[in-house]
Each structure stands twice: as C-alpha cells, then as structure tokens.
Amino acid sequence: MSELEHQIRELCSKAKAASRALAPLSADQKNQLLMEIAEALVRAQDAIAAANDQDLTAGQNSGLSAALLDRLHLNERRFQQMVTGVRQVVALKDPVGEVIQTWVPENGIEMQKVRTPIGTIGIIYESRPNVTVDAGVLCLKSGNVPVLRGGKEAFHTNLALVEVMQGVAEKMELPREIVSFLPTIEREAIPLFCRQETIDLMIPRGGHGLIKTVVEHARMPVIKHYHGVCHIYVHQEADLEMAEKVIINAKTQRPGVCNAVETVLVDESIASQFLPQLVTALQGKGVTVLGDETTSTAAGCALDAPENWEVEYLDLILAIRVVSGLDEALHHLNDYGSHHTDTIITEDETTAEEFLNKVDSATVFWNASTRFADGGQFGFGAEIGISTDKIHARGPMALEELTIYKYIGRGTGQTRH
Amino acid sequence: MSELEHQIRELCSKAKAASRALAPLSADQKNQLLMEIAEALVRAQDAIAAANDQDLTAGQNSGLSAALLDRLHLNERRFQQMVTGVRQVVALKDPVGEVIQTWVPENGIEMQKVRTPIGTIGIIYESRPNVTVDAGVLCLKSGNVPVLRGGKEAFHTNLALVEVMQGVAEKMELPREIVSFLPTIEREAIPLFCRQETIDLMIPRGGHGLIKTVVEHARMPVIKHYHGVCHIYVHQEADLEMAEKVIINAKTQRPGVCNAVETVLVDESIASQFLPQLVTALQGKGVTVLGDETTSTAAGCALDAPENWEVEYLDLILAIRVVSGLDEALHHLNDYGSHHTDTIITEDETTAEEFLNKVDSATVFWNASTRFADGGQFGFGAEIGISTDKIHARGPMALEELTIYKYIGRGTGQTRH
C-alpha cells in the first residue's frame, strides 16, 4: 500500500469513527455547532482571504482562465453569502429522528421506521471553495460526516475553511474529524478515495470526466449530479405568447446552469405560425438558434443544424426541432434527453397530464420555466445538488435526501414460530 | 465488441424500451398481468417440471452437492408456493402513482412528489429457480422491467419460467421484453451485464464472491444484500429467562438464514449467573458454543475460542463474548457487526432506548428475536430481499423500495426572476 493510500485509508476510517459521535447529537446541539461555525468564519475572514489570495496568485501564475479564476475568488459578497447560508441551514428542520411510520404487525412488536443519518459522505468537487462550507454544513446538520475533496486550485482556501470548522468541533469537545478533508492535491487520490468502504456515499459534483472516474472506481453508492439537457415542448394547443415568454426565460435568464433549456420541440401544425416570431425574439436576446431543415423552413430563415440533439450548451444557444405531436416529442425525450427537467406548454389538460405522467424525468412541468427545478424554488432551503440518478434521491437533493432510515422494534420477548 | 457483449447490450436496451410500455400501466392492468402469469404457470407445470428434471440430471452428472441439488429442485410444494406467491403480490397495494407530497411554493407552481417505477432492474441470483418468478413479479407489479440472470445450474428451469411470463406479456399485447432474461450461462456475462447503462439498478442476491464482482464492475447503482452477523446483547437488567428463550429461538429456529443470531454479548456482572444455564440449554439443542477465556470461565466449561468475531456461521454455532457494559457492546457491534439486525434484552428502558438510538443497523430490536427482521413479519407482503446498504433501501425491501419519485409542477406560465 502506498503512503498516499495509507493516508486516505486512515482519514476515512477516522471520519467513520467520528460519525458515531456526530450521529446521536440533538438538533439543538447541531444547530449550536453551525452557529459557532458561522461566527468562527466571520472571525477568520482575514486568514481565509489571505489563503484565497494565495490560491488566486498560484492560479494566475499557472495560467488559469479568467472564468476559473472568478469561480475561485471568494470575494466579500460570496463570503457573506456563505456565512448567511450557514445560518439559513440552522433554521431548517432537522430530518434526523423523524418517525416516518409506526405500526404493530401480527407478531405484536411495536415497530417504527425512523430517519437516521447515512454516516460518512464523500463529496468531490471542483473549483468553487464555498462548496466546502455549503456542503459541509448540510452534512453536519443531517448528522453526517462530510469527507471533502475540493479542487486543487482552491486547496489553501479549502484548508483554511476546514480548519475553522474543525476548530469549532474541537471547542465543542467533538472529534475534529466530524469535518474531514483530503489534504492532498494528487490526482491519484480520487480513485483511492473512491475505494474506501468506510465512506457510505459518494457525491461527485463536477464535469463528465470527474463523474466517469468516480463511477468507475467507486466501491460505495454514488449519487450523480449529471448534466441537464432540458426541453420545452410547445404543443399545438399552447398559448403561444406564454410559450415564447417561458422559452426566453428558460434560455436567457441564466444560460450557464443545468436547468436552462437546451432544446425546444414544436408541433408541426403551429410551427410556421409560431417559429418566425420565436426565432426573431430569441435572436433579439442574443441567442444563436439552431434547427434542422424543417425548422428553418417553418421559421422562414436559414438556421445552422445542431451537431446532435444531446448537447448541453450552457450558453446562449438553443436547438429547435419540429415534431409531429406528443408521441414524437416523448420519443425525442427518451432518445436524447438527460431526464433532468422537461416542460410542456399547452392549454389542453389531457395532453398535459399524459406528458406529466409519461416523461421519465426528475422534474416535469406544465406551463412553467425549466429554471424552477431547484431546491430553493421548491422550498427545500439549501440543496447539495440536483441528482440525475433514479435511486435514493432524484432531483433537488436537500437535508432529507442526506438521510436513510432504520427499523426499531420494541417487543416483550417475542420468539418466532 | 464481442458477440456476447453485443447480445447483452441489445437485450438490456430492449428491456429499457419495454420499461416505457410497462411504466404507465394501471394497477388493474398489472394485476391482470400477474393473474394471467399465475394461471399460465399452472398450465405449464409439466413443461416446467421437465425443464427442472433436465437441470437436476445435469447437476447430478456434474457432481453438485445434495444441498445444491435440493435448492435447485422445484418440487410440487415449491411450485405451488411460487404460484401462490404471485397471487399474493396481486393483493398488495401498487405503490406507483402515489402522491407522496403536495405543496405550492412561493412561485405559485402546484407541486407534487409522485412515486414512479425505477425502470429496469437487473437481478443476479444463484441456484433457486423460484426467484425468477418471485422477483420477476415484484418488479412487474412496481412497474419495473426485471432483467434476470439466474444461476447456470437452473438455466433450463429459468428459461421455461421466463417463457411463460413472456407468453403472457405477448398475449396482453405488451412487449415480451417486459420480462428480460440473459440467455447465457457464461461467467463473463456478469461483468458485461454490470456495465450496461440501460439498467437502472442492479440487485445481486448471492454470496460474497458474486457481490464483489458486481460492485467491482457495476456502472449503475447496486443494492447489496449482504450477510447478517446479528447480535443479541444481554444487559445486566435483562429478564434472564426471556434472554435464554430469545437466544435459543434466534439461533435454532432456522440457523441458515441471515437474520439468525451469530454472536451473543453478555454483561460481565451477570455472566457467571447466566452463562452456565445458557450454554447448557444451547448445547442441549445441538448448538456448538464458542467463547473466549472469560466466557469459558463464567460458563464454567471449556469452550473453543471463535476464530474471529466477524463470522456468519449460518449453522448451529454461536459465539459468546462477555462485555463490561453497553459501551463495550456498542463498540463490538461497530467493529465486528454487519449492521443487519441486533437485539438488546433488558428491562431497563433508558438503556434500551440508548441501544435503539445508537446502534447503526437496519433493524434494532428490544426484547425480541432477531428472526423477526423480515418483510413478511413486518407486514410488507413479499420482499425482494434484505438490503444491507444505507442508500435508497435499508432492511427488508418490498414493493415501495422498488420505486423512486419524480416532481410534477403545474404552472400558469411562470418565469423565473
């Protein structure tokens, strides 16, 4: 076993041991922990800013792009947002200990299904250092030990943030390892981390490459936060004014996020009526519109064809396709969609309900922008991400989704026949 | 791509397509499917028995053990149980479509969290052919396509059973692939199967070796049904008569199953009072008792020491250890247990509640035999197995645990600010 492997193994094993001290804490105790973290962060703001400067300088020297440097920058506004975020998590209801169900089966044992923490949660993320605190406190509030592995660009900032959280743990006479952090920037650390059976769940937050590496090496369950190829289907019975408004919003309000729309499907019977105005409106907002031949003809202008229908543009680019009706739209979603979020625009309830029922995506909307697929918008408070998996948690993943349950049975000496 | 890989890829892809036809079926339609399957099995009993004879003869010729040949044998009683099992699943409530939650967040979109099928569920199992039908119909009832891979010893029996289910699908104008089956006995099929991304969930039911292979190769979520190293902790405030009765039941009523007890922990303050009678009683029931030196001394007889404390004996063998109290018992469970099912025997409520709260196992009992950790005993009807994972499903896994949810939002043209 290499030195690095030994180090990671020890760290994860200590995280697991710490999870046994964290799990039984009451909501009040966990809230106190979080409030102390918020205060300690404020007190350590200068030291954190200095560490962030160190990362920014190193990033500039190694030629990071302006976009990456921006993500890396924990400026005053972002720092305050991060601290406010911690205080908001204090206000959220603790899911742990909730009695989900109570019943007495024939054997007479009083049964309860009770919500519990999962244990240790590995989180692998990229450049933004605020994730260290955002994801960290969501884990703590749900009684789980976060085992964090941030991007190498933010290494010093992350270390400073973790140091603050661990200091609070120590002050409260809890193991420092209730917040665990892989203190290495080596790439080989990721596959090694993914093989540790003391980690109960792994959540990779990042691009395709990262998720692929994690899925390939993981020996524990993984909840993937994949991409969003979101669709809006404009049915022939749509209110076209609403359709235009919703599409413009879903594409342009914040194009770089996973719940922005990437492809619009339009019923052919309304295509030549609707598309010219839609394309003009989109282009007026700076959107590059792509479409196949039928779409170009209906729109009355030459459009470049999309390379394929599976692209997540994350930019002011929108692909449009003309379909023969609901069935073809459903086929398109099955063949090319990423099952993240899809919307139908129609005034016809029967068609809407068939769409809502048949589309196999985490979130399905009728007459609303895809941009609403979001834990905050759902009223869940903070979210750790949006799961594109179909196991355990699907869609926005908040505190409750960071828990599991156990069965408790209180008997009077029952034996089985 | 090898011929086998191509074949498996095609099969899984067709299963995925079939899942889109199965998922929207109503409870009535799925119940009709199941009732027709039960009747078709009865009509095909002779052909199934002939296929089973073929497997049994091949098994005898290749020198299978008597125990394995017995598991393989689909005799009259087991056949009838299997058919009755199908009819019992008809009677269970369909979880699909259940509205788990309804709410209207600030944005005014009417939200619902609705239970849906998962999609395609791979099930890899070993010799018992009845699993083909038992697991198959649980998947169908929950709107999921089972993709089955049974043991090679039962290949002809499994083929005959699948043929019956597919025939019913066809008769009902559904795709045959709503019941899918890997028509190969090659071992390399398992890693290839585990890499198909058209399979949404993999459930391996079998020994250590199988589960290890699946976890290593799987590119989809896996819910493991691992072993049960179950414990009974006899606290100093226990009713010793109850403790003895419960231990004898948990060890001897059916020693070969995962919820049988393997290790008993006894508080040292009652060890010399309790152990002599317990050991005598166990030995009287044919149980080989193992124990360390302290246990031997307290029991007043020489006991062999257990090789280690992590063994799942699945036999009339029981390890006993003397502990200093609750804390040491909890440590033992964390260090050596498999987090399946653990019991405390005590009359002291405070200690019992601490045990129930702190033990991180799928099922925790107070004053009841570990043998009650079972979907049937919990009143869940049929179960697909007992999950030892801490994601998605934990403990007995029945119909509801074969589902996930999606979010449905009904709006009036909302756009995001």
PDB file of N, CA and C in Angstrom, chain A residues 172-247:
ATOM      1  N   MET A 172     -16.143  22.368  20.884  1.00  0.00           N
ATOM      2  CA  MET A 172     -17.361  21.761  21.421  1.00  0.00           C
ATOM      3  C   MET A 172     -17.130  20.329  21.899  1.00  0.00           C
ATOM      4  N   GLU A 173     -15.848  19.965  22.023  1.00  0.00           N
ATOM      5  CA  GLU A 173     -15.472  18.625  22.503  1.00  0.00           C
ATOM      6  C   GLU A 173     -16.017  17.497  21.640  1.00  0.00           C
ATOM      7  N   LEU A 174     -16.013  17.765  20.358  1.00  0.00           N
ATOM      8  CA  LEU A 174     -16.353  16.723  19.382  1.00  0.00           C
ATOM      9  C   LEU A 174     -15.072  16.397  18.615  1.00  0.00           C
ATOM     10  N   PRO A 175     -14.997  15.218  17.995  1.00  0.00           N
ATOM     11  CA  PRO A 175     -13.788  14.910  17.212  1.00  0.00           C
ATOM     12  C   PRO A 175     -13.630  15.911  16.063  1.00  0.00           C
ATOM     13  N   ARG A 176     -12.386  16.366  15.834  1.00  0.00           N
ATOM     14  CA  ARG A 176     -12.127  17.258  14.702  1.00  0.00           C
ATOM     15  C   ARG A 176     -12.591  16.627  13.393  1.00  0.00           C
ATOM     16  N   GLU A 177     -12.525  15.304  13.332  1.00  0.00           N
ATOM     17  CA  GLU A 177     -12.813  14.597  12.079  1.00  0.00           C
ATOM     18  C   GLU A 177     -14.290  14.582  11.709  1.00  0.00           C
ATOM     19  N   ILE A 178     -15.170  15.238  12.491  1.00  0.00           N
ATOM     20  CA  ILE A 178     -16.560  15.336  12.030  1.00  0.00           C
ATOM     21  C   ILE A 178     -16.615  16.204  10.769  1.00  0.00           C
ATOM     22  N   VAL A 179     -15.551  16.981  10.523  1.00  0.00           N
ATOM     23  CA  VAL A 179     -15.364  17.573   9.193  1.00  0.00           C
ATOM     24  C   VAL A 179     -14.025  17.037   8.693  1.00  0.00           C
ATOM     25  N   SER A 180     -14.080  16.165   7.684  1.00  0.00           N
ATOM     26  CA  SER A 180     -12.844  15.570   7.180  1.00  0.00           C
ATOM     27  C   SER A 180     -12.527  16.112   5.797  1.00  0.00           C
ATOM     28  N   PHE A 181     -11.244  16.159   5.487  1.00  0.00           N
ATOM     29  CA  PHE A 181     -10.785  16.813   4.269  1.00  0.00           C
ATOM     30  C   PHE A 181      -9.539  16.092   3.777  1.00  0.00           C
ATOM     31  N   LEU A 182      -9.500  15.746   2.519  1.00  0.00           N
ATOM     32  CA  LEU A 182      -8.324  15.074   1.961  1.00  0.00           C
ATOM     33  C   LEU A 182      -7.226  16.094   1.729  1.00  0.00           C
ATOM     34  N   PRO A 183      -6.165  16.053   2.532  1.00  0.00           N
ATOM     35  CA  PRO A 183      -5.157  17.108   2.451  1.00  0.00           C
ATOM     36  C   PRO A 183      -4.122  16.811   1.378  1.00  0.00           C
ATOM     37  N   THR A 184      -4.581  16.607   0.171  1.00  0.00           N
ATOM     38  CA  THR A 184      -3.668  16.296  -0.926  1.00  0.00           C
ATOM     39  C   THR A 184      -4.271  16.781  -2.234  1.00  0.00           C
ATOM     40  N   ILE A 185      -3.402  17.222  -3.146  1.00  0.00           N
ATOM     41  CA  ILE A 185      -3.916  17.648  -4.446  1.00  0.00           C
ATOM     42  C   ILE A 185      -3.589  16.627  -5.513  1.00  0.00           C
ATOM     43  N   GLU A 186      -3.036  15.490  -5.106  1.00  0.00           N
ATOM     44  CA  GLU A 186      -2.664  14.487  -6.112  1.00  0.00           C
ATOM     45  C   GLU A 186      -3.913  13.888  -6.760  1.00  0.00           C
ATOM     46  N   ARG A 187      -3.841  13.726  -8.067  1.00  0.00           N
ATOM     47  CA  ARG A 187      -4.978  13.182  -8.815  1.00  0.00           C
ATOM     48  C   ARG A 187      -5.286  11.734  -8.440  1.00  0.00           C
ATOM     49  N   GLU A 188      -4.238  10.981  -8.121  1.00  0.00           N
ATOM     50  CA  GLU A 188      -4.464   9.562  -7.783  1.00  0.00           C
ATOM     51  C   GLU A 188      -5.279   9.415  -6.503  1.00  0.00           C
ATOM     52  N   ALA A 189      -5.397  10.516  -5.770  1.00  0.00           N
ATOM     53  CA  ALA A 189      -6.169  10.435  -4.532  1.00  0.00           C
ATOM     54  C   ALA A 189      -7.634  10.083  -4.822  1.00  0.00           C
ATOM     55  N   ILE A 190      -8.166  10.528  -5.965  1.00  0.00           N
ATOM     56  CA  ILE A 190      -9.587  10.304  -6.245  1.00  0.00           C
ATOM     57  C   ILE A 190      -9.948   8.820  -6.377  1.00  0.00           C
ATOM     58  N   PRO A 191      -9.267   8.070  -7.263  1.00  0.00           N
ATOM     59  CA  PRO A 191      -9.592   6.637  -7.302  1.00  0.00           C
ATOM     60  C   PRO A 191      -9.389   5.946  -5.952  1.00  0.00           C
ATOM     61  N   LEU A 192      -8.348   6.316  -5.232  1.00  0.00           N
ATOM     62  CA  LEU A 192      -8.107   5.682  -3.920  1.00  0.00           C
ATOM     63  C   LEU A 192      -9.242   6.002  -2.952  1.00  0.00           C
ATOM     64  N   PHE A 193      -9.649   7.262  -2.941  1.00  0.00           N
ATOM     65  CA  PHE A 193     -10.755   7.725  -2.092  1.00  0.00           C
ATOM     66  C   PHE A 193     -12.027   6.926  -2.415  1.00  0.00           C
ATOM     67  N   CYS A 194     -12.263   6.700  -3.708  1.00  0.00           N
ATOM     68  CA  CYS A 194     -13.485   6.019  -4.153  1.00  0.00           C
ATOM     69  C   CYS A 194     -13.512   4.543  -3.774  1.00  0.00           C
ATOM     70  N   ARG A 195     -12.384   4.011  -3.302  1.00  0.00           N
ATOM     71  CA  ARG A 195     -12.384   2.593  -2.937  1.00  0.00           C
ATOM     72  C   ARG A 195     -12.533   2.364  -1.441  1.00  0.00           C
ATOM     73  N   GLN A 196     -12.681   3.422  -0.660  1.00  0.00           N
ATOM     74  CA  GLN A 196     -12.734   3.277   0.798  1.00  0.00           C
ATOM     75  C   GLN A 196     -14.126   2.857   1.258  1.00  0.00           C
ATOM     76  N   GLU A 197     -14.223   1.686   1.807  1.00  0.00           N
ATOM     77  CA  GLU A 197     -15.539   1.196   2.206  1.00  0.00           C
ATOM     78  C   GLU A 197     -16.061   1.843   3.483  1.00  0.00           C
ATOM     79  N   THR A 198     -15.229   2.648   4.120  1.00  0.00           N
ATOM     80  CA  THR A 198     -15.708   3.395   5.291  1.00  0.00           C
ATOM     81  C   THR A 198     -16.509   4.632   4.871  1.00  0.00           C
ATOM     82  N   ILE A 199     -16.531   4.931   3.594  1.00  0.00           N
ATOM     83  CA  ILE A 199     -17.374   6.027   3.089  1.00  0.00           C
ATOM     84  C   ILE A 199     -18.702   5.417   2.640  1.00  0.00           C
ATOM     85  N   ASP A 200     -19.792   5.933   3.196  1.00  0.00           N
ATOM     86  CA  ASP A 200     -21.097   5.318   2.924  1.00  0.00           C
ATOM     87  C   ASP A 200     -21.721   5.787   1.615  1.00  0.00           C
ATOM     88  N   LEU A 201     -21.382   6.985   1.180  1.00  0.00           N
ATOM     89  CA  LEU A 201     -21.991   7.533  -0.038  1.00  0.00           C
ATOM     90  C   LEU A 201     -21.024   8.523  -0.663  1.00  0.00           C
ATOM     91  N   MET A 202     -20.927   8.499  -1.973  1.00  0.00           N
ATOM     92  CA  MET A 202     -20.045   9.448  -2.662  1.00  0.00           C
ATOM     93  C   MET A 202     -20.895  10.342  -3.565  1.00  0.00           C
ATOM     94  N   ILE A 203     -20.679  11.654  -3.444  1.00  0.00           N
ATOM     95  CA  ILE A 203     -21.384  12.601  -4.308  1.00  0.00           C
ATOM     96  C   ILE A 203     -20.353  13.393  -5.102  1.00  0.00           C
ATOM     97  N   PRO A 204     -20.186  13.067  -6.385  1.00  0.00           N
ATOM     98  CA  PRO A 204     -19.290  13.863  -7.213  1.00  0.00           C
ATOM     99  C   PRO A 204     -20.036  15.057  -7.802  1.00  0.00           C
ATOM    100  N   ARG A 205     -19.474  16.234  -7.636  1.00  0.00           N
ATOM    101  CA  ARG A 205     -20.066  17.434  -8.241  1.00  0.00           C
ATOM    102  C   ARG A 205     -19.054  18.007  -9.199  1.00  0.00           C
ATOM    103  N   GLY A 206     -19.285  17.793 -10.482  1.00  0.00           N
ATOM    104  CA  GLY A 206     -18.314  18.299 -11.443  1.00  0.00           C
ATOM    105  C   GLY A 206     -18.658  17.834 -12.830  1.00  0.00           C
ATOM    106  N   GLY A 207     -17.701  17.908 -13.711  1.00  0.00           N
ATOM    107  CA  GLY A 207     -17.932  17.594 -15.108  1.00  0.00           C
ATOM    108  C   GLY A 207     -17.946  16.095 -15.374  1.00  0.00           C
ATOM    109  N   HIS A 208     -18.194  15.783 -16.640  1.00  0.00           N
ATOM    110  CA  HIS A 208     -18.235  14.411 -17.133  1.00  0.00           C
ATOM    111  C   HIS A 208     -17.047  13.565 -16.700  1.00  0.00           C
ATOM    112  N   GLY A 209     -15.837  14.128 -16.869  1.00  0.00           N
ATOM    113  CA  GLY A 209     -14.611  13.379 -16.607  1.00  0.00           C
ATOM    114  C   GLY A 209     -14.556  12.920 -15.162  1.00  0.00           C
ATOM    115  N   LEU A 210     -14.850  13.849 -14.244  1.00  0.00           N
ATOM    116  CA  LEU A 210     -14.832  13.516 -12.818  1.00  0.00           C
ATOM    117  C   LEU A 210     -15.847  12.425 -12.510  1.00  0.00           C
ATOM    118  N   ILE A 211     -17.070  12.602 -13.007  1.00  0.00           N
ATOM    119  CA  ILE A 211     -18.124  11.633 -12.680  1.00  0.00           C
ATOM    120  C   ILE A 211     -17.768  10.252 -13.221  1.00  0.00           C
ATOM    121  N   LYS A 212     -17.193  10.229 -14.418  1.00  0.00           N
ATOM    122  CA  LYS A 212     -16.800   8.949 -15.019  1.00  0.00           C
ATOM    123  C   LYS A 212     -15.745   8.252 -14.145  1.00  0.00           C
ATOM    124  N   THR A 213     -14.735   9.006 -13.715  1.00  0.00           N
ATOM    125  CA  THR A 213     -13.691   8.423 -12.855  1.00  0.00           C
ATOM    126  C   THR A 213     -14.312   7.867 -11.578  1.00  0.00           C
ATOM    127  N   VAL A 214     -15.199   8.656 -10.965  1.00  0.00           N
ATOM    128  CA  VAL A 214     -15.794   8.221  -9.699  1.00  0.00           C
ATOM    129  C   VAL A 214     -16.611   6.941  -9.898  1.00  0.00           C
ATOM    130  N   VAL A 215     -17.470   6.929 -10.930  1.00  0.00           N
ATOM    131  CA  VAL A 215     -18.332   5.762 -11.152  1.00  0.00           C
ATOM    132  C   VAL A 215     -17.484   4.527 -11.429  1.00  0.00           C
ATOM    133  N   GLU A 216     -16.379   4.722 -12.132  1.00  0.00           N
ATOM    134  CA  GLU A 216     -15.535   3.582 -12.485  1.00  0.00           C
ATOM    135  C   GLU A 216     -14.859   2.968 -11.259  1.00  0.00           C
ATOM    136  N   HIS A 217     -14.450   3.820 -10.338  1.00  0.00           N
ATOM    137  CA  HIS A 217     -13.660   3.314  -9.218  1.00  0.00           C
ATOM    138  C   HIS A 217     -14.469   3.060  -7.947  1.00  0.00           C
ATOM    139  N   ALA A 218     -15.662   3.632  -7.864  1.00  0.00           N
ATOM    140  CA  ALA A 218     -16.385   3.610  -6.589  1.00  0.00           C
ATOM    141  C   ALA A 218     -16.757   2.203  -6.157  1.00  0.00           C
ATOM    142  N   ARG A 219     -16.537   1.931  -4.898  1.00  0.00           N
ATOM    143  CA  ARG A 219     -16.977   0.675  -4.302  1.00  0.00           C
ATOM    144  C   ARG A 219     -18.155   0.943  -3.354  1.00  0.00           C
ATOM    145  N   MET A 220     -18.574   2.202  -3.264  1.00  0.00           N
ATOM    146  CA  MET A 220     -19.724   2.567  -2.436  1.00  0.00           C
ATOM    147  C   MET A 220     -20.769   3.186  -3.371  1.00  0.00           C
ATOM    148  N   PRO A 221     -22.018   3.396  -2.884  1.00  0.00           N
ATOM    149  CA  PRO A 221     -23.013   4.026  -3.741  1.00  0.00           C
ATOM    150  C   PRO A 221     -22.582   5.444  -4.130  1.00  0.00           C
ATOM    151  N   VAL A 222     -22.969   5.830  -5.328  1.00  0.00           N
ATOM    152  CA  VAL A 222     -22.659   7.159  -5.854  1.00  0.00           C
ATOM    153  C   VAL A 222     -23.971   7.824  -6.240  1.00  0.00           C
ATOM    154  N   ILE A 223     -24.166   9.091  -5.866  1.00  0.00           N
ATOM    155  CA  ILE A 223     -25.312   9.822  -6.413  1.00  0.00           C
ATOM    156  C   ILE A 223     -24.758  10.886  -7.346  1.00  0.00           C
ATOM    157  N   LYS A 224     -25.092  10.706  -8.613  1.00  0.00           N
ATOM    158  CA  LYS A 224     -24.502  11.549  -9.652  1.00  0.00           C
ATOM    159  C   LYS A 224     -25.305  12.834  -9.838  1.00  0.00           C
ATOM    160  N   HIS A 225     -24.580  13.902 -10.061  1.00  0.00           N
ATOM    161  CA  HIS A 225     -25.206  15.168 -10.394  1.00  0.00           C
ATOM    162  C   HIS A 225     -24.758  15.493 -11.808  1.00  0.00           C
ATOM    163  N   TYR A 226     -25.448  14.866 -12.759  1.00  0.00           N
ATOM    164  CA  TYR A 226     -25.040  14.951 -14.152  1.00  0.00           C
ATOM    165  C   TYR A 226     -25.603  16.203 -14.811  1.00  0.00           C
ATOM    166  N   HIS A 227     -25.504  16.225 -16.109  1.00  0.00           N
ATOM    167  CA  HIS A 227     -25.890  17.411 -16.861  1.00  0.00           C
ATOM    168  C   HIS A 227     -27.397  17.452 -17.106  1.00  0.00           C
ATOM    169  N   GLY A 228     -27.851  18.619 -17.506  1.00  0.00           N
ATOM    170  CA  GLY A 228     -29.262  18.807 -17.803  1.00  0.00           C
ATOM    171  C   GLY A 228     -29.454  19.193 -19.262  1.00  0.00           C
ATOM    172  N   VAL A 229     -29.955  18.252 -20.055  1.00  0.00           N
ATOM    173  CA  VAL A 229     -30.393  18.611 -21.408  1.00  0.00           C
ATOM    174  C   VAL A 229     -31.911  18.758 -21.283  1.00  0.00           C
ATOM    175  N   CYS A 230     -32.341  19.985 -20.936  1.00  0.00           N
ATOM    176  CA  CYS A 230     -33.745  20.227 -20.618  1.00  0.00           C
ATOM    177  C   CYS A 230     -34.504  20.662 -21.872  1.00  0.00           C
ATOM    178  N   HIS A 231     -35.778  20.280 -21.920  1.00  0.00           N
ATOM    179  CA  HIS A 231     -36.612  20.537 -23.090  1.00  0.00           C
ATOM    180  C   HIS A 231     -37.853  21.342 -22.728  1.00  0.00           C
ATOM    181  N   ILE A 232     -38.321  22.110 -23.718  1.00  0.00           N
ATOM    182  CA  ILE A 232     -39.675  22.664 -23.642  1.00  0.00           C
ATOM    183  C   ILE A 232     -40.403  22.200 -24.892  1.00  0.00           C
ATOM    184  N   TYR A 233     -41.524  21.529 -24.675  1.00  0.00           N
ATOM    185  CA  TYR A 233     -42.340  21.045 -25.792  1.00  0.00           C
ATOM    186  C   TYR A 233     -43.542  21.971 -25.945  1.00  0.00           C
ATOM    187  N   VAL A 234     -43.641  22.616 -27.121  1.00  0.00           N
ATOM    188  CA  VAL A 234     -44.760  23.524 -27.382  1.00  0.00           C
ATOM    189  C   VAL A 234     -45.822  22.758 -28.166  1.00  0.00           C
ATOM    190  N   HIS A 235     -46.897  22.402 -27.459  1.00  0.00           N
ATOM    191  CA  HIS A 235     -47.978  21.613 -28.042  1.00  0.00           C
ATOM    192  C   HIS A 235     -48.861  22.514 -28.900  1.00  0.00           C
ATOM    193  N   GLN A 236     -49.592  21.913 -29.822  1.00  0.00           N
ATOM    194  CA  GLN A 236     -50.408  22.716 -30.755  1.00  0.00           C
ATOM    195  C   GLN A 236     -51.475  23.555 -30.042  1.00  0.00           C
ATOM    196  N   GLU A 237     -51.863  23.140 -28.853  1.00  0.00           N
ATOM    197  CA  GLU A 237     -52.866  23.913 -28.118  1.00  0.00           C
ATOM    198  C   GLU A 237     -52.217  24.909 -27.149  1.00  0.00           C
ATOM    199  N   ALA A 238     -50.952  25.237 -27.381  1.00  0.00           N
ATOM    200  CA  ALA A 238     -50.252  26.151 -26.462  1.00  0.00           C
ATOM    201  C   ALA A 238     -50.751  27.593 -26.606  1.00  0.00           C
ATOM    202  N   ASP A 239     -50.706  28.324 -25.522  1.00  0.00           N
ATOM    203  CA  ASP A 239     -50.811  29.793 -25.554  1.00  0.00           C
ATOM    204  C   ASP A 239     -49.431  30.261 -26.051  1.00  0.00           C
ATOM    205  N   LEU A 240     -49.383  30.720 -27.300  1.00  0.00           N
ATOM    206  CA  LEU A 240     -48.071  30.964 -27.915  1.00  0.00           C
ATOM    207  C   LEU A 240     -47.325  32.134 -27.268  1.00  0.00           C
ATOM    208  N   GLU A 241     -48.070  33.070 -26.742  1.00  0.00           N
ATOM    209  CA  GLU A 241     -47.431  34.182 -26.052  1.00  0.00           C
ATOM    210  C   GLU A 241     -46.711  33.662 -24.791  1.00  0.00           C
ATOM    211  N   MET A 242     -47.426  32.792 -24.058  1.00  0.00           N
ATOM    212  CA  MET A 242     -46.810  32.176 -22.869  1.00  0.00           C
ATOM    213  C   MET A 242     -45.598  31.332 -23.265  1.00  0.00           C
ATOM    214  N   ALA A 243     -45.742  30.579 -24.348  1.00  0.00           N
ATOM    215  CA  ALA A 243     -44.651  29.713 -24.800  1.00  0.00           C
ATOM    216  C   ALA A 243     -43.394  30.545 -25.059  1.00  0.00           C
ATOM    217  N   GLU A 244     -43.558  31.651 -25.757  1.00  0.00           N
ATOM    218  CA  GLU A 244     -42.406  32.499 -26.074  1.00  0.00           C
ATOM    219  C   GLU A 244     -41.760  33.045 -24.799  1.00  0.00           C
ATOM    220  N   LYS A 245     -42.618  33.534 -23.906  1.00  0.00           N
ATOM    221  CA  LYS A 245     -42.126  34.116 -22.653  1.00  0.00           C
ATOM    222  C   LYS A 245     -41.349  33.072 -21.825  1.00  0.00           C
ATOM    223  N   VAL A 246     -41.901  31.869 -21.748  1.00  0.00           N
ATOM    224  CA  VAL A 246     -41.268  30.811 -20.940  1.00  0.00           C
ATOM    225  C   VAL A 246     -39.950  30.364 -21.577  1.00  0.00           C
ATOM    226  N   ILE A 247     -39.940  30.232 -22.897  1.00  0.00           N
ATOM    227  CA  ILE A 247     -38.715  29.783 -23.586  1.00  0.00           C
ATOM    228  C   ILE A 247     -37.601  30.826 -23.414  1.00  0.00           C
TER     229      ILE A 247
END
